[in-house]
Short mmCIF file of C-alpha atoms in Angstrom, two decimals:
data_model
loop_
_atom_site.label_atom_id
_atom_site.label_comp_id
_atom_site.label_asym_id
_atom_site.label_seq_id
_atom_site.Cartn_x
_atom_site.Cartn_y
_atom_site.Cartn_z
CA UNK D 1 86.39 -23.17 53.79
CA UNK D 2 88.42 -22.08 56.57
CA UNK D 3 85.73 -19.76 58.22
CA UNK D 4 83.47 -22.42 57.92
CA UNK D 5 85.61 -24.71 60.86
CA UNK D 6 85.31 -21.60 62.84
CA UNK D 7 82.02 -21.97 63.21
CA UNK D 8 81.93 -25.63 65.16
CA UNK D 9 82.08 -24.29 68.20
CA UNK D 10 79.85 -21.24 68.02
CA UNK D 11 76.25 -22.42 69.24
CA UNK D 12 72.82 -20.20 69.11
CA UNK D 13 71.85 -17.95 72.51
CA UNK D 14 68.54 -19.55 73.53
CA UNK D 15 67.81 -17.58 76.66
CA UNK D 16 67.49 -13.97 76.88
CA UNK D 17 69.94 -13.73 80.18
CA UNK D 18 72.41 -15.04 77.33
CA UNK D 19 71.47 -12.33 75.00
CA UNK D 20 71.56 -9.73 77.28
CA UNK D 21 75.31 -10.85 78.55
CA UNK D 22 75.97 -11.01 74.69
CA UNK D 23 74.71 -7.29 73.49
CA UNK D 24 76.63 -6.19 76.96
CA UNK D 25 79.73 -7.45 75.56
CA UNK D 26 79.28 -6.94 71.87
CA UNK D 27 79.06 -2.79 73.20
CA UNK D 28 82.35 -3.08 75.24
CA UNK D 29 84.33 -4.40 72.14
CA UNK D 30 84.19 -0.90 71.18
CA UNK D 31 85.98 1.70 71.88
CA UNK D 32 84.79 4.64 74.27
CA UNK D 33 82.97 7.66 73.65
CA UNK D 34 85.71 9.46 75.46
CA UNK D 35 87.83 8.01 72.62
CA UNK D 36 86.18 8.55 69.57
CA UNK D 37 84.49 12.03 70.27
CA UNK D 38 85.92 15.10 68.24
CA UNK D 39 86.20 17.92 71.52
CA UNK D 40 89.72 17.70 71.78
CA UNK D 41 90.34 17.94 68.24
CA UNK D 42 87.60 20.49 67.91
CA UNK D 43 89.58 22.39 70.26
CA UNK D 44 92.10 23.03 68.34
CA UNK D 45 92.86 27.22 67.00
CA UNK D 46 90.92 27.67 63.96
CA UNK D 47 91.93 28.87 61.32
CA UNK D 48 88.87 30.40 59.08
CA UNK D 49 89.34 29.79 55.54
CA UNK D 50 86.90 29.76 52.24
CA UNK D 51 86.79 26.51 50.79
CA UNK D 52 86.78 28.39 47.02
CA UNK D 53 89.43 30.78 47.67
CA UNK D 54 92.08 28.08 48.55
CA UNK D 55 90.78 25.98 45.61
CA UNK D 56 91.66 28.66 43.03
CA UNK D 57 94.62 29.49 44.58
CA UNK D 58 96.07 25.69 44.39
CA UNK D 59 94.85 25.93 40.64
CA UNK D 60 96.63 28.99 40.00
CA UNK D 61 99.53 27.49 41.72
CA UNK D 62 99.46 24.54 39.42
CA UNK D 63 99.16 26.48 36.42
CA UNK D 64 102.41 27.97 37.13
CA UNK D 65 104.29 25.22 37.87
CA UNK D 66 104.56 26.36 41.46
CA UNK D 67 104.50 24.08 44.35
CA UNK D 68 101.51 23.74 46.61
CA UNK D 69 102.68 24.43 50.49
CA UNK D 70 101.37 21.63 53.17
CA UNK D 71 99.68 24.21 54.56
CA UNK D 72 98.01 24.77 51.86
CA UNK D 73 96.47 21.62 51.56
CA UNK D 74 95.81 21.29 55.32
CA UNK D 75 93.60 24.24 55.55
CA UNK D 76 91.69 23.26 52.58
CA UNK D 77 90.98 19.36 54.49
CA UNK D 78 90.14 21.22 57.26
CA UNK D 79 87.66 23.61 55.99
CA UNK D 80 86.28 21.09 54.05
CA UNK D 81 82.46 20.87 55.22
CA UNK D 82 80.01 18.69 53.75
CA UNK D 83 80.36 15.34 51.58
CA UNK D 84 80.37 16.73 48.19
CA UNK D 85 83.35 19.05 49.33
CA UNK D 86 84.83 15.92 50.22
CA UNK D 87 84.47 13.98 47.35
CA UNK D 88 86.11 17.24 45.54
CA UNK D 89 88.75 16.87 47.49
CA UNK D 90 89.93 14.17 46.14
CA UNK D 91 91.30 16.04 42.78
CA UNK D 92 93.39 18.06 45.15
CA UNK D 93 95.03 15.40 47.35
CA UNK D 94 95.63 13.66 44.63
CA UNK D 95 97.40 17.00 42.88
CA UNK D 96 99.35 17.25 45.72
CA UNK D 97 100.60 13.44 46.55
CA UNK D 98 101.97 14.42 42.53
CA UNK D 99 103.77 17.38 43.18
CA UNK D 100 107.25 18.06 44.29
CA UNK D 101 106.11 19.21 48.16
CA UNK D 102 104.40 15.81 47.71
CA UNK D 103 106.70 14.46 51.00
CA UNK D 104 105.57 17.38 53.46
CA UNK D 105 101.87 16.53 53.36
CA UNK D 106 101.13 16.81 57.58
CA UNK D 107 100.48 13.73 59.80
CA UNK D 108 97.98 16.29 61.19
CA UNK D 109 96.39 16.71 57.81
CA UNK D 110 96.29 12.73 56.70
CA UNK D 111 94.42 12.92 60.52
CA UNK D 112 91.82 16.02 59.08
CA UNK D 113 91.17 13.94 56.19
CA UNK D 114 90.01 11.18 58.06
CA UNK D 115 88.48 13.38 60.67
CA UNK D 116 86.37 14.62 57.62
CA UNK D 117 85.01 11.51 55.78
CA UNK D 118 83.82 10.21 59.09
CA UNK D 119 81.86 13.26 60.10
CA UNK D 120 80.32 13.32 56.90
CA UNK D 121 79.51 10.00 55.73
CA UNK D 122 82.33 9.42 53.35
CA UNK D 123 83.55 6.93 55.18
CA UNK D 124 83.75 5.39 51.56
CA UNK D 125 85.71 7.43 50.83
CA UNK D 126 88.12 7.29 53.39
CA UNK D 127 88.36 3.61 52.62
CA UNK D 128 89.51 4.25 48.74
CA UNK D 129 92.16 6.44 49.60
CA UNK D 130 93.59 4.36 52.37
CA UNK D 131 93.89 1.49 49.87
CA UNK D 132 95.33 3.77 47.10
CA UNK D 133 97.55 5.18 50.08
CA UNK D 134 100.24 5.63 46.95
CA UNK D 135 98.26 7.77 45.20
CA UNK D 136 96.88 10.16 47.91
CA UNK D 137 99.55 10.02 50.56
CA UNK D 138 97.00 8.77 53.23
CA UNK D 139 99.44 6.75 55.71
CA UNK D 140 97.32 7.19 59.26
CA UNK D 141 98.97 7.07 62.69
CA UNK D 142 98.12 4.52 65.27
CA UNK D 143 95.16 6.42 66.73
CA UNK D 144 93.63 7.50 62.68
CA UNK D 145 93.75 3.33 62.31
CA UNK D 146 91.95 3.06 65.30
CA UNK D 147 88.94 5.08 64.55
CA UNK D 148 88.83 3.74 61.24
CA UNK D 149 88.38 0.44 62.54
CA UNK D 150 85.92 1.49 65.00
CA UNK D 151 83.72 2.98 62.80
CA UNK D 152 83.08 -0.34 60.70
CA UNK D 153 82.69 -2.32 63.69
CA UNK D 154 79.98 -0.41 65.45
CA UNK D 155 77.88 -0.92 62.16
CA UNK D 156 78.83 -4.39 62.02
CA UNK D 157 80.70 -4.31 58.70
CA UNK D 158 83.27 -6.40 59.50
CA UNK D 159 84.59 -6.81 56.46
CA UNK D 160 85.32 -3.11 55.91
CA UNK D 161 86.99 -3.23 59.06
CA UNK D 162 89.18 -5.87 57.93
CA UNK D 163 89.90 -3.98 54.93
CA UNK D 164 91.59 -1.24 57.43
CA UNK D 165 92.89 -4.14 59.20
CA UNK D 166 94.98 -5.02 56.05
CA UNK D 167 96.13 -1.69 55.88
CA UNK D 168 97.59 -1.89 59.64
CA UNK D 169 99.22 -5.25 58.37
CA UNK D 170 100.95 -3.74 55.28
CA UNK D 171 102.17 -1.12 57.46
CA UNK D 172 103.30 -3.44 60.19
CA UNK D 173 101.56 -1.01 62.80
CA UNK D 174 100.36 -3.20 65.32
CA UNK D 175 102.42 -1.82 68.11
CA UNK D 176 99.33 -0.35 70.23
CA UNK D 177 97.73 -2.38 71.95
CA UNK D 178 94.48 -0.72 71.08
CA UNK D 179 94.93 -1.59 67.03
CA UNK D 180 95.94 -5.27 67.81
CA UNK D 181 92.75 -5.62 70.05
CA UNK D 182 90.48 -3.92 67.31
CA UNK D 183 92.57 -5.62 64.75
CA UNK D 184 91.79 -8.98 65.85
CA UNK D 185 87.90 -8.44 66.73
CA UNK D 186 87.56 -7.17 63.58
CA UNK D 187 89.22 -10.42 62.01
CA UNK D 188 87.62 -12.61 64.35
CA UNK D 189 83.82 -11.61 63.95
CA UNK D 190 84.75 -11.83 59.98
CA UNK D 191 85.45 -14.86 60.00
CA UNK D 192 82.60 -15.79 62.18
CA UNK D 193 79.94 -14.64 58.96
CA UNK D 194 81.50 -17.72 57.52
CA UNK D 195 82.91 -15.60 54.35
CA UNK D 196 83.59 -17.69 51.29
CA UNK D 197 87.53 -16.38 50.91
CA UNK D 198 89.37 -16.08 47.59
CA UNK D 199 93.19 -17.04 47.87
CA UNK D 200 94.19 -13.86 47.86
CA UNK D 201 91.61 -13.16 50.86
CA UNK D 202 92.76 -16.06 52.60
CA UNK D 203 96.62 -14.76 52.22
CA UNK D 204 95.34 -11.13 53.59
CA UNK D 205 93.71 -12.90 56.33
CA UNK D 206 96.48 -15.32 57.23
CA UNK D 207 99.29 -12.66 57.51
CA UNK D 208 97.20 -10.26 59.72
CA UNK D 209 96.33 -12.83 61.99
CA UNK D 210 99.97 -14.29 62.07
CA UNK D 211 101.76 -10.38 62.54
CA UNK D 212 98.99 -9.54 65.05
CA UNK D 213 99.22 -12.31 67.21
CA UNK D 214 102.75 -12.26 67.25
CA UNK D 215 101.88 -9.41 69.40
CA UNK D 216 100.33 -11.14 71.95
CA UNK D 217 102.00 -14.18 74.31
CA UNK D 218 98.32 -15.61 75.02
CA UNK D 219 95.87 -17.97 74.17
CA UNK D 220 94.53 -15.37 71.75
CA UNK D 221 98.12 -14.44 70.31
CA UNK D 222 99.28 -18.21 69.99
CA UNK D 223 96.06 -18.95 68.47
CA UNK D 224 95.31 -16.27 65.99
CA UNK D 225 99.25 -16.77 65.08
CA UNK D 226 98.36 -20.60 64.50
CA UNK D 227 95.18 -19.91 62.22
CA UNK D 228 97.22 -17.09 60.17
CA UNK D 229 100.54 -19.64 59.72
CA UNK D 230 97.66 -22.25 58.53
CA UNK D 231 95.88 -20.02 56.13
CA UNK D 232 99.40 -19.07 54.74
CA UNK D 233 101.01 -22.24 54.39
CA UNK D 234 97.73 -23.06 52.29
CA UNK D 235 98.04 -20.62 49.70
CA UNK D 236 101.92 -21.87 49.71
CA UNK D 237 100.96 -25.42 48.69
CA UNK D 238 98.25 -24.27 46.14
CA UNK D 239 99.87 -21.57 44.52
CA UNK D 240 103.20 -21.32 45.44
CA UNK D 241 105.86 -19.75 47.56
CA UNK D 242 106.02 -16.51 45.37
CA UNK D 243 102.22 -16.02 45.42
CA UNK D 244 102.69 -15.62 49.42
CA UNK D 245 105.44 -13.08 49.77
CA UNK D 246 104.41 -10.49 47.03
CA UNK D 247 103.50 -7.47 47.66
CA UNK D 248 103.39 -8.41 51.28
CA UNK D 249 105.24 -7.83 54.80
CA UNK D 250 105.82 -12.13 54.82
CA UNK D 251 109.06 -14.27 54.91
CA UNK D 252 109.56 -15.72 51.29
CA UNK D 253 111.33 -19.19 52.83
CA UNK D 254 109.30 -21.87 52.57
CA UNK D 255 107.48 -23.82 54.94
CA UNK D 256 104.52 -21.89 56.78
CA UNK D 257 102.74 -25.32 57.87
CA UNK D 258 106.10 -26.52 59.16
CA UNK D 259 105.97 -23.07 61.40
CA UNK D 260 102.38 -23.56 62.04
CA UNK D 261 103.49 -27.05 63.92
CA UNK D 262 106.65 -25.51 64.88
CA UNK D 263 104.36 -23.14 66.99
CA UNK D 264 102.05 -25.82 68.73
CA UNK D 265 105.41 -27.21 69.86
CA UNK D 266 106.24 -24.39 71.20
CA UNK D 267 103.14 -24.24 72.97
CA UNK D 268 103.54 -27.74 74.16
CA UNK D 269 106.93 -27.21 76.24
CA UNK D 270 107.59 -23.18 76.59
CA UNK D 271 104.25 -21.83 77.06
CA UNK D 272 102.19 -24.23 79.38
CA UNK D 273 99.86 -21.84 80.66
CA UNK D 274 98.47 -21.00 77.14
CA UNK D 275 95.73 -23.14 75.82
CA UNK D 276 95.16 -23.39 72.22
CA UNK D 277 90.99 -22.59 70.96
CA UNK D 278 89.79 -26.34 69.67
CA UNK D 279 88.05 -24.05 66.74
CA UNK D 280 91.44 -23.08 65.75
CA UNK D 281 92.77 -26.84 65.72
CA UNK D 282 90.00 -27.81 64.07
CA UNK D 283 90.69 -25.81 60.78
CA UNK D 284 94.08 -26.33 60.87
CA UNK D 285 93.32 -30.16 60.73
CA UNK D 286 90.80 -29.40 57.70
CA UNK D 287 93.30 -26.88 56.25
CA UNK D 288 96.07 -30.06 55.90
CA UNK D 289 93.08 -32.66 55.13
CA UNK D 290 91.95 -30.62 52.00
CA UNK D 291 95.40 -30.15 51.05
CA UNK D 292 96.05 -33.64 50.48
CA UNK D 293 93.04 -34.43 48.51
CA UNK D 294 93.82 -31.60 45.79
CA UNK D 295 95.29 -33.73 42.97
CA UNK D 296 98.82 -33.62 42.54
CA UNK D 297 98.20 -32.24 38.64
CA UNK D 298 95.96 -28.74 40.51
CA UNK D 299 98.72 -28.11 42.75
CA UNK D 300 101.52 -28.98 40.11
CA UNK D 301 100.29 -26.23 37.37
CA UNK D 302 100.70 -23.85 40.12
CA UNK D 303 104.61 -24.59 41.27
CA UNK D 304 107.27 -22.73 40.08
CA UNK D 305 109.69 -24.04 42.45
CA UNK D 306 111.34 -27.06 43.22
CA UNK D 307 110.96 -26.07 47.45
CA UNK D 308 106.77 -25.91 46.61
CA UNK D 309 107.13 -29.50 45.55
CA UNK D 310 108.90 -30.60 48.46
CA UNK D 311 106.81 -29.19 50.63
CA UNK D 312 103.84 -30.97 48.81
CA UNK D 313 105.75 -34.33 49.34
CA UNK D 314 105.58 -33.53 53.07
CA UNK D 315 102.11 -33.21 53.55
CA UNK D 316 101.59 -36.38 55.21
CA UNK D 317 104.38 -36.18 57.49
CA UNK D 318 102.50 -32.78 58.23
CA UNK D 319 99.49 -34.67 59.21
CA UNK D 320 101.16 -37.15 61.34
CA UNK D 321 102.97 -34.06 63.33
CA UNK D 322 99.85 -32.38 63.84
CA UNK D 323 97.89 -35.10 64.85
CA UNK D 324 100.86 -36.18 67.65
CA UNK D 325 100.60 -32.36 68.70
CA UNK D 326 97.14 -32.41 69.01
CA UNK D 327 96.87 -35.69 71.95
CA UNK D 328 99.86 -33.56 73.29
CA UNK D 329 98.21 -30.71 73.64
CA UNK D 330 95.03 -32.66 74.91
CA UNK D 331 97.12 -34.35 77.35
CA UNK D 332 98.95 -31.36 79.03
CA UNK D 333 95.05 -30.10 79.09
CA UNK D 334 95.93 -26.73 76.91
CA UNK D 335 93.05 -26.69 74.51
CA UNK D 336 90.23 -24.31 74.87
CA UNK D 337 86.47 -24.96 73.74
CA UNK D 338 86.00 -21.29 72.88
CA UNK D 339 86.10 -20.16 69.96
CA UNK D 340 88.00 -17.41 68.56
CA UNK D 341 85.68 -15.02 68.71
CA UNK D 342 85.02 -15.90 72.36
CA UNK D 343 88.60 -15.21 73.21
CA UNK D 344 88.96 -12.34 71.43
CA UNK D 345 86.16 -11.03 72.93
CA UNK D 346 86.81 -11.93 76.60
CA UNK D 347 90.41 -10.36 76.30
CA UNK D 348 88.32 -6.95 74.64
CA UNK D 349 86.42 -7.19 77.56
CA UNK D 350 89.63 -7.32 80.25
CA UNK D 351 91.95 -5.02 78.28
CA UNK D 352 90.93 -2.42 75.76
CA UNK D 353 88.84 0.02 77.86
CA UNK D 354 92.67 0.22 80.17
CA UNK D 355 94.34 0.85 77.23
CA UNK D 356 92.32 3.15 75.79
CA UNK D 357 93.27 6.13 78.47
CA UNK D 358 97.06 5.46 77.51
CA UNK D 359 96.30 6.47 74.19
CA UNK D 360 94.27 9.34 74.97
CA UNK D 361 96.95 10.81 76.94
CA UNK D 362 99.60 10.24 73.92
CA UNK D 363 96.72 12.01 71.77
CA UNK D 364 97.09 14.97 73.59
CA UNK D 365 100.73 15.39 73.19
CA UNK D 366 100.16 14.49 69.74
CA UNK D 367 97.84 17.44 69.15
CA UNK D 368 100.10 19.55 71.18
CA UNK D 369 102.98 18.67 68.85
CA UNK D 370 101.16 19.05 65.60
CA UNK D 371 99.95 22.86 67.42
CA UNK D 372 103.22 23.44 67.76
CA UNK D 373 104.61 22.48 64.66
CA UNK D 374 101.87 24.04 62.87
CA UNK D 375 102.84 27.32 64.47
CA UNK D 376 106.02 27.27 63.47
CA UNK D 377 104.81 26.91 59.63
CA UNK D 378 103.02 29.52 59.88
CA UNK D 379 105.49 32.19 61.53
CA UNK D 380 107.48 30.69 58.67
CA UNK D 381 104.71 31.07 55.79
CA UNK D 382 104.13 35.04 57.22
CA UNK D 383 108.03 35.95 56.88
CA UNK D 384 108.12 34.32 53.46
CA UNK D 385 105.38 36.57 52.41
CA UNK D 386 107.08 39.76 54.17
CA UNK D 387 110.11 39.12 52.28
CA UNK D 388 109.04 38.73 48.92
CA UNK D 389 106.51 41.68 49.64
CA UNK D 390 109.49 44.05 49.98
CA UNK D 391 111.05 42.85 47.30
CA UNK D 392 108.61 43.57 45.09
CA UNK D 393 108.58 46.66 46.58
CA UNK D 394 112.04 47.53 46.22
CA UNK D 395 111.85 46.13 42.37
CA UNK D 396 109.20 48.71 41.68
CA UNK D 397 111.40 51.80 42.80
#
């Protein structure tokens, strides 16, 4: 219901100057080759290691109650070599999340694993354990996200890419600039397939717009933030204040359409220069218009608190606010025609391909760290070995 609003202002490309402008952009909404190809992690000092070997010797390990080392594991991810290797795989990260070394599995590793399913097709894969992140230990950096994300949205499966997107939002990792950009194409174009969204979806939705945009003081923050507050403070009304917060990185005080107005206020006297997108006002208006025609008697199975009534009772006074906000806002001229999906796309356009060399640099240092690190591990693994060597020695005599 709400995608559908989102639509209004998105009209068909009837020239082919239009479509060519279009596939242009549509191709710089993604990130670089520079960005996404595998040389610099290719680069990296190999370490040459049968696949079989290390399996049996994590079984063995197992079978004697012994604890699995993180290197271990890493060298097995990273010899890993074709998709049925890594759908094994999964038996053994899954061993290992379960095990008592289960906090020292490697950022560099979670990275391989990723790495992996990508190069060979399992990007399903990669998908399943990021959502059972508990299970497998899979929590990606920054950069992992970002690839991820990437990778749906150059085949246009937007809503696998929101799926990652979620992920970001549980983690409360939008602080690149990169992820919030890819974060909120991703949600954008979704919603521009005009998806029909459970309540649950709708809450998903809602809170990674809101957390996103709070990233970003512009008409894209202000108005993704406006659309997320919206979708939230409709699940509120329908199904409660508890149903919102659960499980998820969201305030449990009531009152997300009061903040949703609360924020076109803001708009109105502190941020002047932002315009809001009409789309986004639009479904906001049908978001409080479909509220009020529920029956009280739906809405009142779902409360179990006396704040979800009260907030209920408000509606109207909801609709009045919003209404005086909107002829403000029309006013002081700060609505936009573009949808959200325009914006977002325009600021792809102006920002993401600066960004991008930030991050590569950080990547780098990142690699150079986990070399580093990795070194260490091992000088550390070869003593280990030296030791207990001449002990065994010095047992035997």
């Amino acid at each position: 219901m709400a995608a559908s609003i989102l639509q209004r202002c998105l009209f068909p490309v009837q020239t082919f100057s239009k479509c060519v402008n279009y596939r242009l952009s549509v191709r710089r909404c993604l990130l670089s080759s520079a960005y996404t190809d595998t040389a610099l992690w290719e680069q990296r000092q190999k370490d040459p290691q049968d696949l079989g070997q290390l399996a049996s010797l994590m079984d063995r390990t197992y079978e004697r109650k012994f604890p699995v080392s993180s290197l271990v594991i890493g060298r097995f991810i990273d010899t890993l070599s074709s998709r049925e290797e890594v759908d094994k795989a999964e038996y053994y990260l899954y061993k290992f999340r379960h095990s008592p070394n289960c906090w020292y599995l490697r950022d560099w590793s979670v990275h391989s694993w990723f790495r992996q399913c990508l190069k060979h097709g399992a990007r399903d894969k990669a998908l399943y354990t990021l959502k059972n992140k508990v299970q497998f230990g899979m929590f990606p950096d920054d950069f992992t996200f970002n690839l991820l994300i990437d990778s749906f949205i150059k085949d246009k499966d937007f809503k696998g890419a929101c799926s990652v997107v979620e992920e970001v939002m549980l983690q409360e990792a939008f602080e690149q600039l990169s992820t919030q950009i890819l974060s909120l194409h991703a949600l954008s174009k979704y919603l521009a397939t005009k998806p029909e969204l459970s309540w649950q979806e709708e809450r998903i939705m809602g809170a990674s717009l809101m957390l996103v945009g709070l990233k970003q003081e512009n008409s894209v923050g202000f108005s993704a933030r406006l659309l997320g507050l919206a979708l939230i403070g409709k699940v509120e009304l329908s199904r409660g204040i508890h149903a919102v917060f659960h499980q998820m990185p969201l305030m449990w005080t009531s009152g997300y359409l009061a903040r949703a107005l609360a924020l076109i206020n803001t708009v109105c006297c502190d941020f002047t220069h932002v315009k809001l997108s009409q789309e986004v006002l639009d479904c906001v208006e049908k978001i409080l218009q479909d509220l009020s025609e529920i029956p009280d008697g739906q809405i009142s199975a779902n409360d179990s608190d006396e704040e979800d009534h009260l907030q209920r009772l408000r509606l109207p006074e909801y609709m009045k606010l919003f209404k005086e906000l909107k002829d403000r806002l029309v006013a002081q001229d700060q609505t936009d025609p573009r949808s959200l999906e325009s914006l977002v796309s325009d600021l792809t356009r102006d920002t993401l391909a600066a960004c991008e060399e930030s991050d590569l640099a950080q990547y780098r240092q990142t690699l150079c760290d986990w070399e580093a690190e990795r070194h260490q591990l091992i000088q550390r693994e070869r003593e280990t070995k030296e030791r207990l060597s001449k002990q065994r020695v010095g047992a035997a005599q």
